[in-house]
Amino acid sequence: MTRALINGCLLLSGFILSEMNPSYAEVPAPSAEVAAVARRNLVEQSLKVDPDKADKFWPLYDKYQKELDHFRRARLELLSSMGENYDNMSESDATLIMEQRLKIERGRFELLERTIKEMSLILSKRELARFLQIELKIKAFIDAGIEEEIPILQ
């Protein structure tokens, strides 16, 4: 599981970083579709949903990912606008960026909570805990790669 998780996270972070800055990688990043398939394969390999639960689980997972795309796009747009104003960011711009970033993170967390609640009708508590762990590991890995590329405001 660990190797698959690391490889999947690397693929996904490459996609996200190239979306932020197309000149980031020398090697072309995967498309959004390839990254989505990689994420799903990673969850599938790590979670190992019983076949009798899969017909109910995967539509919920797909719905979650589709809703999560809204937050991913919002974060990329926010970081892009932050980069445009980086050298001459006013106090009000900084406040707005902080508020928007916190709103995005809150929304992501609330979506994850709702999704886990829905999945609790299908998965055992151990499976839910595993799903949460997988999702948080993927998020942490990708977030770390993104945050590493963003310079600290001066």
PDB file of C-alpha atoms in Angstrom:
ATOM      1  CA  MET A   1       0.000   0.000   0.000  1.00  0.00           C
ATOM      2  CA  THR A   2       2.752   2.470   0.834  1.00  0.00           C
ATOM      3  CA  ARG A   3       4.477   2.282  -2.558  1.00  0.00           C
ATOM      4  CA  ALA A   4       1.158   2.657  -4.387  1.00  0.00           C
ATOM      5  CA  LEU A   5       0.233   5.605  -2.176  1.00  0.00           C
ATOM      6  CA  ILE A   6       3.541   7.347  -2.795  1.00  0.00           C
ATOM      7  CA  ASN A   7       3.460   6.732  -6.548  1.00  0.00           C
ATOM      8  CA  GLY A   8      -0.141   7.888  -6.806  1.00  0.00           C
ATOM      9  CA  CYS A   9       0.546  11.014  -4.782  1.00  0.00           C
ATOM     10  CA  LEU A  10       3.549  11.850  -6.948  1.00  0.00           C
ATOM     11  CA  LEU A  11       1.422  11.576 -10.073  1.00  0.00           C
ATOM     12  CA  LEU A  12      -1.338  13.698  -8.575  1.00  0.00           C
ATOM     13  CA  SER A  13       1.026  16.334  -7.209  1.00  0.00           C
ATOM     14  CA  GLY A  14       2.705  16.590 -10.612  1.00  0.00           C
ATOM     15  CA  PHE A  15      -0.658  17.342 -12.147  1.00  0.00           C
ATOM     16  CA  ILE A  16      -1.572  19.961  -9.530  1.00  0.00           C
ATOM     17  CA  LEU A  17       1.807  21.688  -9.660  1.00  0.00           C
ATOM     18  CA  SER A  18       1.750  21.881 -13.448  1.00  0.00           C
ATOM     19  CA  GLU A  19      -1.736  23.398 -13.279  1.00  0.00           C
ATOM     20  CA  MET A  20      -0.325  26.110 -10.997  1.00  0.00           C
ATOM     21  CA  ASN A  21       2.712  26.770 -13.149  1.00  0.00           C
ATOM     22  CA  PRO A  22       2.927  25.123 -16.590  1.00  0.00           C
ATOM     23  CA  SER A  23       6.702  25.654 -16.688  1.00  0.00           C
ATOM     24  CA  TYR A  24       7.104  23.753 -13.389  1.00  0.00           C
ATOM     25  CA  ALA A  25       7.947  20.356 -14.799  1.00  0.00           C
ATOM     26  CA  GLU A  26      10.313  19.478 -17.596  1.00  0.00           C
ATOM     27  CA  VAL A  27       8.239  16.362 -18.244  1.00  0.00           C
ATOM     28  CA  PRO A  28       4.624  17.028 -19.230  1.00  0.00           C
ATOM     29  CA  ALA A  29       2.222  16.498 -16.342  1.00  0.00           C
ATOM     30  CA  PRO A  30      -0.647  14.066 -16.599  1.00  0.00           C
ATOM     31  CA  SER A  31      -4.018  15.316 -17.762  1.00  0.00           C
ATOM     32  CA  ALA A  32      -6.852  15.858 -15.296  1.00  0.00           C
ATOM     33  CA  GLU A  33      -8.388  12.591 -16.469  1.00  0.00           C
ATOM     34  CA  VAL A  34      -5.176  10.643 -15.915  1.00  0.00           C
ATOM     35  CA  ALA A  35      -4.778  12.193 -12.457  1.00  0.00           C
ATOM     36  CA  ALA A  36      -8.396  11.285 -11.584  1.00  0.00           C
ATOM     37  CA  VAL A  37      -7.864   7.688 -12.690  1.00  0.00           C
ATOM     38  CA  ALA A  38      -4.608   7.525 -10.706  1.00  0.00           C
ATOM     39  CA  ARG A  39      -6.343   8.818  -7.584  1.00  0.00           C
ATOM     40  CA  ARG A  40      -9.202   6.349  -7.969  1.00  0.00           C
ATOM     41  CA  ASN A  41      -6.777   3.459  -8.552  1.00  0.00           C
ATOM     42  CA  LEU A  42      -4.823   4.516  -5.485  1.00  0.00           C
ATOM     43  CA  VAL A  43      -7.961   4.543  -3.329  1.00  0.00           C
ATOM     44  CA  GLU A  44      -9.102   1.247  -4.833  1.00  0.00           C
ATOM     45  CA  GLN A  45      -5.779  -0.475  -4.108  1.00  0.00           C
ATOM     46  CA  SER A  46      -5.522   0.963  -0.610  1.00  0.00           C
ATOM     47  CA  LEU A  47      -9.128   0.667   0.537  1.00  0.00           C
ATOM     48  CA  LYS A  48      -9.994  -2.704  -1.018  1.00  0.00           C
ATOM     49  CA  VAL A  49     -13.781  -2.279  -0.956  1.00  0.00           C
ATOM     50  CA  ASP A  50     -15.662  -5.587  -0.833  1.00  0.00           C
ATOM     51  CA  PRO A  51     -17.293  -6.363  -4.198  1.00  0.00           C
ATOM     52  CA  ASP A  52     -20.743  -6.443  -2.572  1.00  0.00           C
ATOM     53  CA  LYS A  53     -20.224  -2.860  -1.318  1.00  0.00           C
ATOM     54  CA  ALA A  54     -18.500  -1.515  -4.420  1.00  0.00           C
ATOM     55  CA  ASP A  55     -21.699  -0.804  -6.383  1.00  0.00           C
ATOM     56  CA  LYS A  56     -22.803   1.594  -3.649  1.00  0.00           C
ATOM     57  CA  PHE A  57     -19.400   2.955  -2.633  1.00  0.00           C
ATOM     58  CA  TRP A  58     -17.930   4.039  -5.984  1.00  0.00           C
ATOM     59  CA  PRO A  59     -20.828   6.281  -7.046  1.00  0.00           C
ATOM     60  CA  LEU A  60     -20.482   8.117  -3.701  1.00  0.00           C
ATOM     61  CA  TYR A  61     -16.729   8.347  -4.188  1.00  0.00           C
ATOM     62  CA  ASP A  62     -17.194   9.720  -7.720  1.00  0.00           C
ATOM     63  CA  LYS A  63     -19.713  12.275  -6.437  1.00  0.00           C
ATOM     64  CA  TYR A  64     -17.223  13.316  -3.741  1.00  0.00           C
ATOM     65  CA  GLN A  65     -14.434  13.755  -6.279  1.00  0.00           C
ATOM     66  CA  LYS A  66     -16.667  15.770  -8.595  1.00  0.00           C
ATOM     67  CA  GLU A  67     -17.627  18.106  -5.735  1.00  0.00           C
ATOM     68  CA  LEU A  68     -14.002  18.279  -4.613  1.00  0.00           C
ATOM     69  CA  ASP A  69     -13.032  19.577  -8.068  1.00  0.00           C
ATOM     70  CA  HIS A  70     -14.798  22.841  -7.201  1.00  0.00           C
ATOM     71  CA  PHE A  71     -12.429  23.368  -4.256  1.00  0.00           C
ATOM     72  CA  ARG A  72      -9.375  22.315  -6.263  1.00  0.00           C
ATOM     73  CA  ARG A  73     -10.177  24.854  -8.990  1.00  0.00           C
ATOM     74  CA  ALA A  74     -10.922  27.566  -6.420  1.00  0.00           C
ATOM     75  CA  ARG A  75      -7.558  26.973  -4.748  1.00  0.00           C
ATOM     76  CA  LEU A  76      -5.689  27.109  -8.059  1.00  0.00           C
ATOM     77  CA  GLU A  77      -7.462  30.348  -9.012  1.00  0.00           C
ATOM     78  CA  LEU A  78      -6.720  31.863  -5.614  1.00  0.00           C
ATOM     79  CA  LEU A  79      -3.047  30.886  -5.721  1.00  0.00           C
ATOM     80  CA  SER A  80      -2.798  32.233  -9.257  1.00  0.00           C
ATOM     81  CA  SER A  81      -4.277  35.585  -8.220  1.00  0.00           C
ATOM     82  CA  MET A  82      -1.954  35.612  -5.225  1.00  0.00           C
ATOM     83  CA  GLY A  83       0.989  35.190  -7.578  1.00  0.00           C
ATOM     84  CA  GLU A  84      -0.196  38.092  -9.732  1.00  0.00           C
ATOM     85  CA  ASN A  85      -0.254  40.424  -6.718  1.00  0.00           C
ATOM     86  CA  TYR A  86       2.666  38.936  -4.805  1.00  0.00           C
ATOM     87  CA  ASP A  87       5.117  41.830  -5.090  1.00  0.00           C
ATOM     88  CA  ASN A  88       2.627  44.587  -4.323  1.00  0.00           C
ATOM     89  CA  MET A  89      -0.017  42.904  -2.186  1.00  0.00           C
ATOM     90  CA  SER A  90      -1.991  45.313  -0.059  1.00  0.00           C
ATOM     91  CA  GLU A  91      -3.257  44.578   3.439  1.00  0.00           C
ATOM     92  CA  SER A  92      -6.800  44.248   2.084  1.00  0.00           C
ATOM     93  CA  ASP A  93      -5.646  41.829  -0.653  1.00  0.00           C
ATOM     94  CA  ALA A  94      -3.825  39.734   1.965  1.00  0.00           C
ATOM     95  CA  THR A  95      -6.928  39.684   4.162  1.00  0.00           C
ATOM     96  CA  LEU A  96      -9.104  38.630   1.240  1.00  0.00           C
ATOM     97  CA  ILE A  97      -6.691  35.846   0.266  1.00  0.00           C
ATOM     98  CA  MET A  98      -6.578  34.525   3.833  1.00  0.00           C
ATOM     99  CA  GLU A  99     -10.371  34.572   4.111  1.00  0.00           C
ATOM    100  CA  GLN A 100     -10.819  32.823   0.766  1.00  0.00           C
ATOM    101  CA  ARG A 101      -8.181  30.208   1.544  1.00  0.00           C
ATOM    102  CA  LEU A 102      -9.804  29.404   4.891  1.00  0.00           C
ATOM    103  CA  LYS A 103     -13.221  29.235   3.222  1.00  0.00           C
ATOM    104  CA  ILE A 104     -11.883  26.739   0.679  1.00  0.00           C
ATOM    105  CA  GLU A 105     -10.275  24.571   3.364  1.00  0.00           C
ATOM    106  CA  ARG A 106     -13.449  24.703   5.493  1.00  0.00           C
ATOM    107  CA  GLY A 107     -15.541  23.706   2.492  1.00  0.00           C
ATOM    108  CA  ARG A 108     -13.264  20.787   1.689  1.00  0.00           C
ATOM    109  CA  PHE A 109     -13.429  19.552   5.249  1.00  0.00           C
ATOM    110  CA  GLU A 110     -17.225  19.893   5.383  1.00  0.00           C
ATOM    111  CA  LEU A 111     -17.497  17.968   2.108  1.00  0.00           C
ATOM    112  CA  LEU A 112     -15.295  15.202   3.509  1.00  0.00           C
ATOM    113  CA  GLU A 113     -17.435  15.045   6.664  1.00  0.00           C
ATOM    114  CA  ARG A 114     -20.659  14.792   4.632  1.00  0.00           C
ATOM    115  CA  THR A 115     -19.147  12.147   2.384  1.00  0.00           C
ATOM    116  CA  ILE A 116     -17.990  10.016   5.314  1.00  0.00           C
ATOM    117  CA  LYS A 117     -21.454  10.287   6.833  1.00  0.00           C
ATOM    118  CA  GLU A 118     -22.980   9.031   3.562  1.00  0.00           C
ATOM    119  CA  MET A 119     -20.368   6.287   3.261  1.00  0.00           C
ATOM    120  CA  SER A 120     -21.096   5.152   6.825  1.00  0.00           C
ATOM    121  CA  LEU A 121     -24.245   3.531   5.465  1.00  0.00           C
ATOM    122  CA  ILE A 122     -22.042   1.308   3.278  1.00  0.00           C
ATOM    123  CA  LEU A 123     -18.619   0.859   4.894  1.00  0.00           C
ATOM    124  CA  SER A 124     -17.614  -0.403   8.324  1.00  0.00           C
ATOM    125  CA  LYS A 125     -16.046   2.025  10.791  1.00  0.00           C
ATOM    126  CA  ARG A 126     -12.621   0.522  10.086  1.00  0.00           C
ATOM    127  CA  GLU A 127     -13.124   0.974   6.350  1.00  0.00           C
ATOM    128  CA  LEU A 128     -14.262   4.562   6.919  1.00  0.00           C
ATOM    129  CA  ALA A 129     -11.196   5.232   9.046  1.00  0.00           C
ATOM    130  CA  ARG A 130      -9.019   3.757   6.283  1.00  0.00           C
ATOM    131  CA  PHE A 131     -10.769   5.911   3.666  1.00  0.00           C
ATOM    132  CA  LEU A 132     -10.219   9.028   5.792  1.00  0.00           C
ATOM    133  CA  GLN A 133      -6.575   8.125   6.300  1.00  0.00           C
ATOM    134  CA  ILE A 134      -6.041   7.595   2.568  1.00  0.00           C
ATOM    135  CA  GLU A 135      -7.761  10.867   1.659  1.00  0.00           C
ATOM    136  CA  LEU A 136      -5.815  12.846   4.253  1.00  0.00           C
ATOM    137  CA  LYS A 137      -2.496  11.308   3.189  1.00  0.00           C
ATOM    138  CA  ILE A 138      -3.161  12.174  -0.454  1.00  0.00           C
ATOM    139  CA  LYS A 139      -4.216  15.708   0.492  1.00  0.00           C
ATOM    140  CA  ALA A 140      -1.194  16.215   2.763  1.00  0.00           C
ATOM    141  CA  PHE A 141       1.226  14.981   0.119  1.00  0.00           C
ATOM    142  CA  ILE A 142      -0.241  17.189  -2.604  1.00  0.00           C
ATOM    143  CA  ASP A 143      -0.598  20.191  -0.303  1.00  0.00           C
ATOM    144  CA  ALA A 144       3.024  19.883   0.792  1.00  0.00           C
ATOM    145  CA  GLY A 145       4.173  19.919  -2.832  1.00  0.00           C
ATOM    146  CA  ILE A 146       2.048  22.956  -3.610  1.00  0.00           C
ATOM    147  CA  GLU A 147       3.008  24.893  -0.499  1.00  0.00           C
ATOM    148  CA  GLU A 148       6.681  24.195  -1.132  1.00  0.00           C
ATOM    149  CA  GLU A 149       6.387  26.061  -4.435  1.00  0.00           C
ATOM    150  CA  ILE A 150       4.711  29.142  -2.945  1.00  0.00           C
ATOM    151  CA  PRO A 151       7.128  31.685  -1.549  1.00  0.00           C
ATOM    152  CA  ILE A 152       6.405  33.183   1.861  1.00  0.00           C
ATOM    153  CA  LEU A 153       5.043  36.724   1.613  1.00  0.00           C
ATOM    154  CA  GLN A 154       7.572  39.357   2.570  1.00  0.00           C
TER     155      GLN A 154
END
